[in-house]
């Protein structure tokens, strides 16, 4: 465990953000993130902690129409993925997102790409309305949704932890994930791993 000081004790006002742990982003999916499946058991450990009373869990999902502008057929960079209601858009079968947990769907309109879970969603309003001030963000992908969500989270005033052991990058260009991590640190996010969580 890195020597980064005291253990982090999840407390009232904290939320875990489980980002886009969907079949299409896992090995075998249409936009597979390399080793994306490795985040599932680690996130499940965080989820077990955040199921406690006074803590919150939010699961986000990429939720595109079939002709979304980010798909190659429309001139975008990606193969079709996470089409709303499809099997590929479902949460990974082994992720323990609690029944009834808050779900945020993003990039739902044909003509608008949104990598951040805050963009075009009610996430900020819901978090603020719930009294949440600290976010623990993990999931997929480090260099897209996680990076853009962390940028927005910091801009919107949340103390933001990035779950270093529970994120993976697409790495379209080698090093994208590491550059994303550097930017998040530079902007003021704190990287943590599960062993630093007080249990
Ligand atoms: C994402 C690529 C395409 C993400 C979404 O949520 O990280 N990445 N669509
Ligand atoms: Zn997408």
CSV table of C-alpha atoms and ligand atoms in Angstrom, one decimal:
chain,number,residue,atom,x,y,z
A,1,UNK,CA,0.0,0.0,0.0
A,2,UNK,CA,1.4,3.4,-0.9
A,3,UNK,CA,2.3,5.6,2.0
A,4,UNK,CA,-0.2,8.3,1.4
A,5,UNK,CA,-1.1,8.9,5.0
A,6,UNK,CA,-4.2,8.2,7.0
A,7,UNK,CA,-6.9,5.7,6.0
A,8,UNK,CA,-9.9,7.1,4.2
A,9,UNK,CA,-13.1,6.6,6.2
A,10,UNK,CA,-16.2,6.8,4.1
A,11,UNK,CA,-18.7,9.1,5.8
A,12,UNK,CA,-22.1,10.7,5.3
A,13,UNK,CA,-21.9,12.9,2.2
A,14,UNK,CA,-19.9,10.4,0.3
A,15,UNK,CA,-21.0,8.7,-2.9
A,16,UNK,CA,-19.4,5.9,-5.0
A,17,UNK,CA,-19.8,6.4,-8.7
A,18,UNK,CA,-19.7,3.1,-10.6
A,19,UNK,CA,-19.0,4.3,-14.2
A,20,UNK,CA,-20.2,2.4,-17.2
A,21,UNK,CA,-19.5,-1.2,-16.2
A,22,UNK,CA,-21.5,-2.4,-19.2
A,23,UNK,CA,-21.1,-5.5,-21.3
A,24,UNK,CA,-20.0,-3.7,-24.4
A,25,UNK,CA,-17.0,-2.2,-22.5
A,26,UNK,CA,-15.8,-5.6,-21.2
A,27,UNK,CA,-13.8,-8.3,-23.1
A,28,UNK,CA,-16.1,-9.7,-25.8
A,29,UNK,CA,-18.1,-6.5,-26.1
A,30,UNK,CA,-18.3,-4.2,-29.1
A,31,UNK,CA,-16.0,-1.6,-27.6
A,32,UNK,CA,-14.0,-3.7,-25.2
A,33,UNK,CA,-11.7,-1.9,-22.8
A,34,UNK,CA,-8.5,-4.0,-22.3
A,35,UNK,CA,-8.8,-5.8,-19.0
A,36,UNK,CA,-12.0,-3.9,-18.3
A,37,UNK,CA,-13.4,-7.0,-16.5
A,38,UNK,CA,-10.7,-6.6,-13.8
A,39,UNK,CA,-12.6,-3.6,-12.3
A,40,UNK,CA,-15.6,-5.8,-11.5
A,41,UNK,CA,-14.4,-7.7,-8.4
A,42,UNK,CA,-12.6,-4.6,-7.1
A,43,UNK,CA,-15.6,-2.3,-7.5
A,44,UNK,CA,-17.7,-5.0,-5.7
A,45,UNK,CA,-15.5,-4.5,-2.7
A,46,UNK,CA,-16.1,-0.7,-2.8
A,47,UNK,CA,-19.8,-1.4,-3.3
A,48,UNK,CA,-19.9,-3.6,-0.2
A,49,UNK,CA,-18.5,-0.6,1.8
A,50,UNK,CA,-20.8,2.0,0.2
A,51,UNK,CA,-24.0,-0.1,0.9
A,52,UNK,CA,-23.8,1.2,4.5
A,53,UNK,CA,-26.4,3.7,5.6
A,54,UNK,CA,-25.7,7.3,4.9
A,55,UNK,CA,-23.4,6.4,2.0
A,56,UNK,CA,-24.6,6.5,-1.6
A,57,UNK,CA,-24.0,4.5,-4.8
A,58,UNK,CA,-24.7,5.8,-8.3
A,59,UNK,CA,-24.3,3.6,-11.4
A,60,UNK,CA,-23.8,5.4,-14.7
A,61,UNK,CA,-24.3,3.9,-18.1
A,62,UNK,CA,-23.6,4.9,-21.7
A,63,UNK,CA,-27.0,4.7,-23.3
A,64,UNK,CA,-27.0,5.6,-27.0
A,65,UNK,CA,-29.7,5.5,-29.7
A,66,UNK,CA,-28.9,3.1,-32.5
A,67,UNK,CA,-27.8,5.9,-34.8
A,68,UNK,CA,-25.7,7.8,-32.3
A,69,UNK,CA,-23.3,10.4,-33.7
A,70,UNK,CA,-20.3,8.7,-32.0
A,71,UNK,CA,-20.7,5.6,-34.2
A,72,UNK,CA,-18.6,5.1,-37.3
A,73,UNK,CA,-21.7,5.0,-39.6
A,74,UNK,CA,-22.5,8.6,-38.5
A,75,UNK,CA,-18.8,9.7,-38.9
A,76,UNK,CA,-17.9,9.1,-35.3
A,77,UNK,CA,-14.9,7.3,-33.9
A,78,UNK,CA,-16.5,4.2,-32.3
A,79,UNK,CA,-18.2,1.0,-33.3
A,80,UNK,CA,-21.8,0.8,-32.2
A,81,UNK,CA,-21.9,0.2,-28.5
A,82,UNK,CA,-24.2,0.6,-25.5
A,83,UNK,CA,-27.4,0.9,-27.5
A,84,UNK,CA,-30.2,1.7,-25.1
A,85,UNK,CA,-32.0,-1.5,-24.0
A,86,UNK,CA,-29.6,-3.9,-25.8
A,87,UNK,CA,-27.7,-6.7,-24.1
A,88,UNK,CA,-24.4,-4.8,-24.6
A,89,UNK,CA,-25.7,-1.9,-22.7
A,90,UNK,CA,-26.6,-4.0,-19.6
A,91,UNK,CA,-24.5,-3.8,-16.5
A,92,UNK,CA,-22.0,-6.6,-16.3
A,93,UNK,CA,-23.7,-9.6,-14.8
A,94,UNK,CA,-21.1,-9.9,-11.9
A,95,UNK,CA,-21.2,-6.2,-10.8
A,96,UNK,CA,-23.2,-5.9,-7.6
A,97,UNK,CA,-25.0,-2.7,-8.3
A,98,UNK,CA,-27.7,-2.7,-5.6
A,99,UNK,CA,-31.3,-3.0,-6.8
A,100,UNK,CA,-32.8,0.4,-6.6
A,101,UNK,CA,-29.5,2.3,-6.7
A,102,UNK,CA,-29.5,5.6,-8.5
A,103,UNK,CA,-28.9,5.0,-12.3
A,104,UNK,CA,-27.7,7.8,-14.6
A,105,UNK,CA,-28.0,7.3,-18.3
A,106,UNK,CA,-25.8,9.5,-20.5
A,107,UNK,CA,-25.3,10.4,-24.2
A,108,UNK,CA,-28.9,9.5,-24.9
A,109,UNK,CA,-29.5,11.9,-27.7
A,110,UNK,CA,-28.5,11.1,-31.3
A,111,UNK,CA,-26.7,14.4,-32.0
A,112,UNK,CA,-24.8,14.8,-28.8
A,113,UNK,CA,-21.8,12.9,-27.5
A,114,UNK,CA,-21.2,13.1,-23.7
A,115,UNK,CA,-18.3,11.4,-22.0
A,116,UNK,CA,-18.9,13.0,-18.6
A,117,UNK,CA,-21.6,11.5,-16.4
A,118,UNK,CA,-22.6,15.1,-15.5
A,119,UNK,CA,-23.1,16.2,-19.1
A,120,UNK,CA,-26.8,16.5,-19.9
A,121,UNK,CA,-27.8,14.5,-16.8
A,122,UNK,CA,-29.3,15.3,-13.4
A,123,UNK,CA,-26.3,13.9,-11.6
A,124,UNK,CA,-25.0,17.1,-10.1
A,125,UNK,CA,-28.5,18.2,-9.0
A,126,UNK,CA,-29.2,14.8,-7.4
A,127,UNK,CA,-25.9,14.7,-5.6
A,128,UNK,CA,-26.2,18.2,-4.3
A,129,UNK,CA,-29.8,17.6,-3.3
A,130,UNK,CA,-28.7,14.5,-1.4
A,131,UNK,CA,-26.0,16.4,0.4
A,132,UNK,CA,-23.1,14.7,-1.2
A,133,UNK,CA,-19.7,16.5,-1.2
A,134,UNK,CA,-17.2,13.7,-1.9
A,135,UNK,CA,-17.1,11.4,-4.8
A,136,UNK,CA,-15.3,8.1,-5.2
A,137,UNK,CA,-15.1,7.4,-9.0
A,138,UNK,CA,-14.2,4.1,-10.6
A,139,UNK,CA,-15.1,2.1,-13.7
A,140,UNK,CA,-14.6,2.6,-17.5
A,141,UNK,CA,-13.0,4.1,-19.2
A,142,UNK,CA,-10.1,6.0,-17.5
A,143,UNK,CA,-9.4,8.1,-20.6
A,144,UNK,CA,-13.0,8.9,-21.5
A,145,UNK,CA,-15.9,8.8,-19.1
A,146,UNK,CA,-13.8,8.7,-15.9
A,147,UNK,CA,-11.5,11.5,-17.0
A,148,UNK,CA,-14.4,13.8,-18.2
A,149,UNK,CA,-16.5,13.0,-15.1
A,150,UNK,CA,-13.6,13.8,-12.8
A,151,UNK,CA,-12.9,17.1,-14.6
A,152,UNK,CA,-16.6,18.1,-14.1
A,153,UNK,CA,-16.7,16.8,-10.5
A,154,UNK,CA,-13.8,19.0,-9.5
A,155,UNK,CA,-15.2,22.0,-11.4
A,156,UNK,CA,-18.5,21.5,-9.6
A,157,UNK,CA,-16.8,21.5,-6.2
A,158,UNK,CA,-16.7,17.9,-5.2
A,159,UNK,CA,-13.7,16.4,-3.4
A,160,UNK,CA,-12.9,13.7,-5.8
A,161,UNK,CA,-11.1,10.4,-5.3
A,162,UNK,CA,-10.2,8.2,-8.3
A,163,UNK,CA,-10.2,4.5,-7.6
A,164,UNK,CA,-6.8,3.7,-9.2
A,165,UNK,CA,-7.4,-0.1,-8.8
A,166,UNK,CA,-10.9,0.0,-10.3
A,167,UNK,CA,-10.4,1.9,-13.6
A,168,UNK,CA,-9.1,0.8,-16.9
A,169,UNK,CA,-8.3,2.8,-20.1
A,170,UNK,CA,-9.2,2.2,-23.8
A,171,UNK,CA,-5.7,3.5,-24.7
A,172,UNK,CA,-6.6,4.2,-28.4
A,173,UNK,CA,-3.1,5.8,-28.3
A,174,UNK,CA,-0.6,4.2,-26.0
A,175,UNK,CA,-0.3,6.1,-22.8
A,176,UNK,CA,-3.8,7.7,-22.9
A,177,UNK,CA,-4.7,6.2,-19.6
A,178,UNK,CA,-1.6,7.3,-17.9
A,179,UNK,CA,-2.0,10.8,-19.3
A,180,UNK,CA,-5.6,10.9,-18.1
A,181,UNK,CA,-4.4,9.9,-14.6
A,182,UNK,CA,-1.8,12.6,-14.6
A,183,UNK,CA,-4.3,15.2,-15.6
A,184,UNK,CA,-6.8,14.1,-12.9
A,185,UNK,CA,-4.0,14.3,-10.3
A,186,UNK,CA,-3.0,17.8,-11.6
A,187,UNK,CA,-6.5,19.0,-11.4
A,188,UNK,CA,-6.8,18.0,-7.7
A,189,UNK,CA,-8.2,14.5,-7.8
A,190,UNK,CA,-6.7,12.1,-5.2
A,191,UNK,CA,-5.9,8.6,-6.4
A,192,UNK,CA,-6.6,5.9,-3.9
A,193,UNK,CA,-6.8,2.1,-3.8
A,194,UNK,CA,-9.1,-0.2,-1.8
A,195,UNK,CA,-6.4,-1.0,0.8
A,196,UNK,CA,-6.6,2.7,1.9
A,197,UNK,CA,-10.3,2.5,2.8
A,198,UNK,CA,-10.8,2.1,6.5
A,199,UNK,CA,-12.9,-0.9,7.2
B,1,LIG,C1,-17.0,5.8,-23.4
B,1,LIG,C2,-16.0,5.5,-25.4
B,1,LIG,C3,-17.3,5.7,-26.0
B,1,LIG,C4,-16.9,5.9,-21.9
B,1,LIG,C5,-18.2,6.0,-24.0
B,1,LIG,O1,-18.0,6.0,-21.2
B,1,LIG,O2,-15.8,5.9,-21.4
B,1,LIG,N1,-15.9,5.6,-24.1
B,1,LIG,N2,-18.4,5.9,-25.3
B,2,LIG,ZN1,-20.4,5.8,-26.0
